[in-house]
mmCIF file of C-alpha atoms in Angstrom:
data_model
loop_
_atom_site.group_PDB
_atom_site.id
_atom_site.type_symbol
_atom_site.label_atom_id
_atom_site.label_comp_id
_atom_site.label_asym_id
_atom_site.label_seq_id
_atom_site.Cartn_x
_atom_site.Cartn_y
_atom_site.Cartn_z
ATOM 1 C CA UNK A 74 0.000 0.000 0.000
ATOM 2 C CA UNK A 75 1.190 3.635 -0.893
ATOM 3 C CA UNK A 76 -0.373 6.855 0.440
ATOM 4 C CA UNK A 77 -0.175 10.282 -1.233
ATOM 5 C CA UNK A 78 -0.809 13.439 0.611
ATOM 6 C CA UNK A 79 -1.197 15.966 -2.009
ATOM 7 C CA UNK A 80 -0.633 19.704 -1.107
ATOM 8 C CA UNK A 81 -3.996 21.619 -1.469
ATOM 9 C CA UNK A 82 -3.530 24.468 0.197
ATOM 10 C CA UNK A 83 -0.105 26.578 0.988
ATOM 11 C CA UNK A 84 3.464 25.875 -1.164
ATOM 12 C CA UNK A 85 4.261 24.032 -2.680
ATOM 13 C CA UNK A 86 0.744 23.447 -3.992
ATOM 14 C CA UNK A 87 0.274 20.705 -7.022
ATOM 15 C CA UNK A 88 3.107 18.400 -5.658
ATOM 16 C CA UNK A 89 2.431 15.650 -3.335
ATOM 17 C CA UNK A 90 4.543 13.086 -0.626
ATOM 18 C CA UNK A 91 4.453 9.188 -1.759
ATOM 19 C CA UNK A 92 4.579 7.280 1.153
ATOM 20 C CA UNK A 93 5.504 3.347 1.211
ATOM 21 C CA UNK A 94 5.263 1.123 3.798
ATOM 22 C CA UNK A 95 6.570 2.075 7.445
ATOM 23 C CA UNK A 96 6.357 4.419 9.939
ATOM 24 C CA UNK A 97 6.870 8.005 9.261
ATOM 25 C CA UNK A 98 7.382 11.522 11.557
ATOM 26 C CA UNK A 99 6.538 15.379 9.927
ATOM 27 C CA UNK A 100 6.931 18.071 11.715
ATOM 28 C CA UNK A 101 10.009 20.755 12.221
ATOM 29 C CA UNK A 102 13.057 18.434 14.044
ATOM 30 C CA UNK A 103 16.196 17.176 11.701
ATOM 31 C CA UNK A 104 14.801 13.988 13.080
ATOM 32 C CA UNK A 105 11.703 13.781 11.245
ATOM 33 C CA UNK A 106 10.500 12.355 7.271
ATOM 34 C CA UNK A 107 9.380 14.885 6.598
ATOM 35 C CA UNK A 108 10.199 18.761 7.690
ATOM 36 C CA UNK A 109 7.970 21.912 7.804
ATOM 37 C CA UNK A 110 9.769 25.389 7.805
ATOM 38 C CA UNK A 111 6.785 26.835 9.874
ATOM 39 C CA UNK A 112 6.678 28.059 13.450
ATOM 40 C CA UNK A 113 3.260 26.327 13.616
ATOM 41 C CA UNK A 114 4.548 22.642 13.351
ATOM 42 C CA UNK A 115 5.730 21.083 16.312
ATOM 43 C CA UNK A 116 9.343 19.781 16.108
ATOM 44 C CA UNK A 117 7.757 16.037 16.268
ATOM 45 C CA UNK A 118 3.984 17.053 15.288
ATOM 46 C CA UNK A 119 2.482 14.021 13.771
ATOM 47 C CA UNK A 120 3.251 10.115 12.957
ATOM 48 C CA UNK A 121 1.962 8.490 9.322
ATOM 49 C CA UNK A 122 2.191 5.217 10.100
ATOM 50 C CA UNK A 123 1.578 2.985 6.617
ATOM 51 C CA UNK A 124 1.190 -1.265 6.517
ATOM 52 C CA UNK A 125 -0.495 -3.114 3.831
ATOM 53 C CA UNK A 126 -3.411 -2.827 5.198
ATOM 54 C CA UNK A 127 -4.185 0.552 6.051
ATOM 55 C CA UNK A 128 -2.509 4.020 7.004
ATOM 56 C CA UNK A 129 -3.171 5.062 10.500
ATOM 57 C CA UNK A 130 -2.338 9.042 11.428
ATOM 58 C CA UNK A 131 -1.884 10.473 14.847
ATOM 59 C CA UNK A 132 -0.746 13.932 16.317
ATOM 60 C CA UNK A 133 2.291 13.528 18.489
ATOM 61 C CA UNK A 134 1.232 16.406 21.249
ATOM 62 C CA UNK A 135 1.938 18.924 18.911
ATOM 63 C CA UNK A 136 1.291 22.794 20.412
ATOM 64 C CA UNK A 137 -1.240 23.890 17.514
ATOM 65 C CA UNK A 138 -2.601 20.366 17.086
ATOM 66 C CA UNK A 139 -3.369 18.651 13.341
ATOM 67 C CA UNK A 140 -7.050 18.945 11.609
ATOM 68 C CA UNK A 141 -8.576 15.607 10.092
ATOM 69 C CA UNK A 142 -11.398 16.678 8.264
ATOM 70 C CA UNK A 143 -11.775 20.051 9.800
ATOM 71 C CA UNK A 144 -11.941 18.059 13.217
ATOM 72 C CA UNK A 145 -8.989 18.132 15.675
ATOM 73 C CA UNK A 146 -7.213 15.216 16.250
ATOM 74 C CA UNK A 147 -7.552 13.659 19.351
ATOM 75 C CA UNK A 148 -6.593 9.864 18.650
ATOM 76 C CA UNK A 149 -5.568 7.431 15.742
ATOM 77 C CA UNK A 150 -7.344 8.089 12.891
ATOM 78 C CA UNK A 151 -7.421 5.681 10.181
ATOM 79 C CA UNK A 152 -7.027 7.406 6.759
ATOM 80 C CA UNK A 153 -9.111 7.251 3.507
ATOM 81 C CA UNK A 154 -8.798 8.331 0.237
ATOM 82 C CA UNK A 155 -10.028 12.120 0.221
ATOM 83 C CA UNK A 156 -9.548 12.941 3.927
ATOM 84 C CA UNK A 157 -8.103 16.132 4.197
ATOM 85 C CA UNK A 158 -5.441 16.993 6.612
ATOM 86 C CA UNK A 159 -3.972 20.534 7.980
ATOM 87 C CA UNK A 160 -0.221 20.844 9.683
ATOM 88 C CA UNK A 161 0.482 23.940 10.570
ATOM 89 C CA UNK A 162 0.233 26.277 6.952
ATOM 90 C CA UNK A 163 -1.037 23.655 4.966
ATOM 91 C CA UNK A 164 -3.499 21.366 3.898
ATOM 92 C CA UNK A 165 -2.886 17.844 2.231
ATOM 93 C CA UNK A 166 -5.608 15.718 0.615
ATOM 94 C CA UNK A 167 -5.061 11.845 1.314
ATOM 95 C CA UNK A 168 -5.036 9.189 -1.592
ATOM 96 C CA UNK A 169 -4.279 5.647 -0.646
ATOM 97 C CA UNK A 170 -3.459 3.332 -3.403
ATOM 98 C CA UNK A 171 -3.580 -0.278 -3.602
ATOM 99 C CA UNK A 172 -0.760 -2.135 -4.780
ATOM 100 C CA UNK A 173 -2.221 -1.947 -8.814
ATOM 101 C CA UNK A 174 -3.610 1.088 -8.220
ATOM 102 C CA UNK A 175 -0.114 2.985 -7.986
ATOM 103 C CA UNK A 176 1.499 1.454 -10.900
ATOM 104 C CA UNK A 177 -1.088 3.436 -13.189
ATOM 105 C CA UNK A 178 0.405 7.068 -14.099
ATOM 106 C CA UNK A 179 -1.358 9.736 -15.839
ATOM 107 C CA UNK A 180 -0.098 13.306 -17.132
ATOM 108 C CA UNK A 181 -1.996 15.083 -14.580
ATOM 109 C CA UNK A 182 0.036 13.211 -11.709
ATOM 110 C CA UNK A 183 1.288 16.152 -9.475
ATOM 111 C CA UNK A 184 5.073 16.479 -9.400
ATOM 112 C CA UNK A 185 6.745 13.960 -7.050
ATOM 113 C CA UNK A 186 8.515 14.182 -3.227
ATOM 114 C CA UNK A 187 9.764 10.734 -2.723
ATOM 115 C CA UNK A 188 9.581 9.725 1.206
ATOM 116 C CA UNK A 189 11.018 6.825 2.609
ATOM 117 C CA UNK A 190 11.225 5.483 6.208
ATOM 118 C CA UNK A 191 14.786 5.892 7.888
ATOM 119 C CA UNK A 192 16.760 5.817 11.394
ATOM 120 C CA UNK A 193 19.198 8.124 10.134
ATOM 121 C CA UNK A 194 18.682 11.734 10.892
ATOM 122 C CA UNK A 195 18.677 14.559 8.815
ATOM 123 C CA UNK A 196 17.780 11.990 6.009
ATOM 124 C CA UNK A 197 14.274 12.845 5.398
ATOM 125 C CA UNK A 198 12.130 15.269 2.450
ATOM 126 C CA UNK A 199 12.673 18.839 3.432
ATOM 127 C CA UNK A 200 9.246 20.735 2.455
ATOM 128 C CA UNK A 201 10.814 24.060 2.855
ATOM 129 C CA UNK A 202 13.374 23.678 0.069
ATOM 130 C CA UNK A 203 9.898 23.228 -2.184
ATOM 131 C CA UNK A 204 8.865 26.872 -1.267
ATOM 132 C CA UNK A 205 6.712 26.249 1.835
ATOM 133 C CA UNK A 206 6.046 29.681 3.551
ATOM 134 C CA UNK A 207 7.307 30.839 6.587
ATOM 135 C CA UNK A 208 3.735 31.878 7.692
ATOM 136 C CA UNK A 209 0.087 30.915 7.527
ATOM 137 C CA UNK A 210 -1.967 30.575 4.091
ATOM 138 C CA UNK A 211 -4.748 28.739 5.288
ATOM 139 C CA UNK A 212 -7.533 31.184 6.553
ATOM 140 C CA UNK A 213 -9.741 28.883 9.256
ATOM 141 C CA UNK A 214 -13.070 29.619 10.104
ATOM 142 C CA UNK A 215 -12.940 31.532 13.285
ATOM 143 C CA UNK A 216 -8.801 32.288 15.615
ATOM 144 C CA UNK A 217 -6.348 29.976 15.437
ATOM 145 C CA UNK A 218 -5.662 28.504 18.765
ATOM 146 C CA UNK A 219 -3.698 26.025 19.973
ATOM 147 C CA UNK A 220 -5.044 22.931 22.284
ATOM 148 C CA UNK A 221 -4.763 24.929 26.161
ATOM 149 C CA UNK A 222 -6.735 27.663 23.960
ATOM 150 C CA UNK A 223 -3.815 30.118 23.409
ATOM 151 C CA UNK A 224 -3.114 31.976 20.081
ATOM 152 C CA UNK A 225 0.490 30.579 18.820
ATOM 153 C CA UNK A 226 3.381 32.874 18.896
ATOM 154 C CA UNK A 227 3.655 35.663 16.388
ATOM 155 C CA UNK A 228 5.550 34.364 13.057
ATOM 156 C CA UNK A 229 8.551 35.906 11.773
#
């Protein structure tokens, strides 16, 4: 099984994150898969976990929390083809793939960020170098706040 999280919303928008099997951590830390340049993403701010069954999603603690759906996430959530997901500035729309299903290609396949599981750090997709912004482009409806009910920081 293969998920894609296409970027819907924010920069780089178009391009999307293949994800194989394994386990897999986003959020700002050299540690993680993948890496936000955004003062709203926790350094570890959410786990993808993908097996060939099913790809299960859950926020780590982060300080701003992660939106399933337009719904906060508050537990393991498994994921389905068009859920949408928000991390900090931007929004992702989920497409898991079957094993035959990701071997078909079309022309209007977004561009490609290849992700793969590893122990290493500092060895994982960098979403800033693909022109993520350094502050928020998704407009919610009503403030931001974070999960004690605060207002984040002010972005630089």
């Amino acid at each position: 099984m293969n998920v894609r999280f296409l970027v819907v919303q924010g920069r780089p928008a178009g391009k999307h994150l293949l994800f194989g099997l394994g386990e897999y951590y986003l959020g700002r830390g050299p540690e993680c898969h993948v890496r936000f340049n955004s003062d709203w993403v926790s350094r570890q701010h959410c786990l993808l976990r993908v097996t060939k069954d099913q790809a299960i999603f859950r926020d780590l603690g982060s300080r701003n929390g992660t939106l399933v759906n337009g719904q906060l996430l508050n537990e393991e959530h498994v994921l389905s083809t068009g859920d949408q997901i928000q991390i900090g500035p931007l929004v992702f729309e989920v497409h898991v793939e079957l094993p035959e299903q990701h071997a078909e290609k079309t022309e209007q396949t977004p561009e490609l960020l290849q992700t793969e599981p590893s122990g290493q750090e500092g060895t994982g997709t960098d979403i800033s170098t693909a022109g993520t912004v350094h502050h928020p482009v998704v407009q919610p409806e009503g403030p931001i706040r974070n999960r004690e009910g605060e207002a984040p920081a002010e972005l630089g």
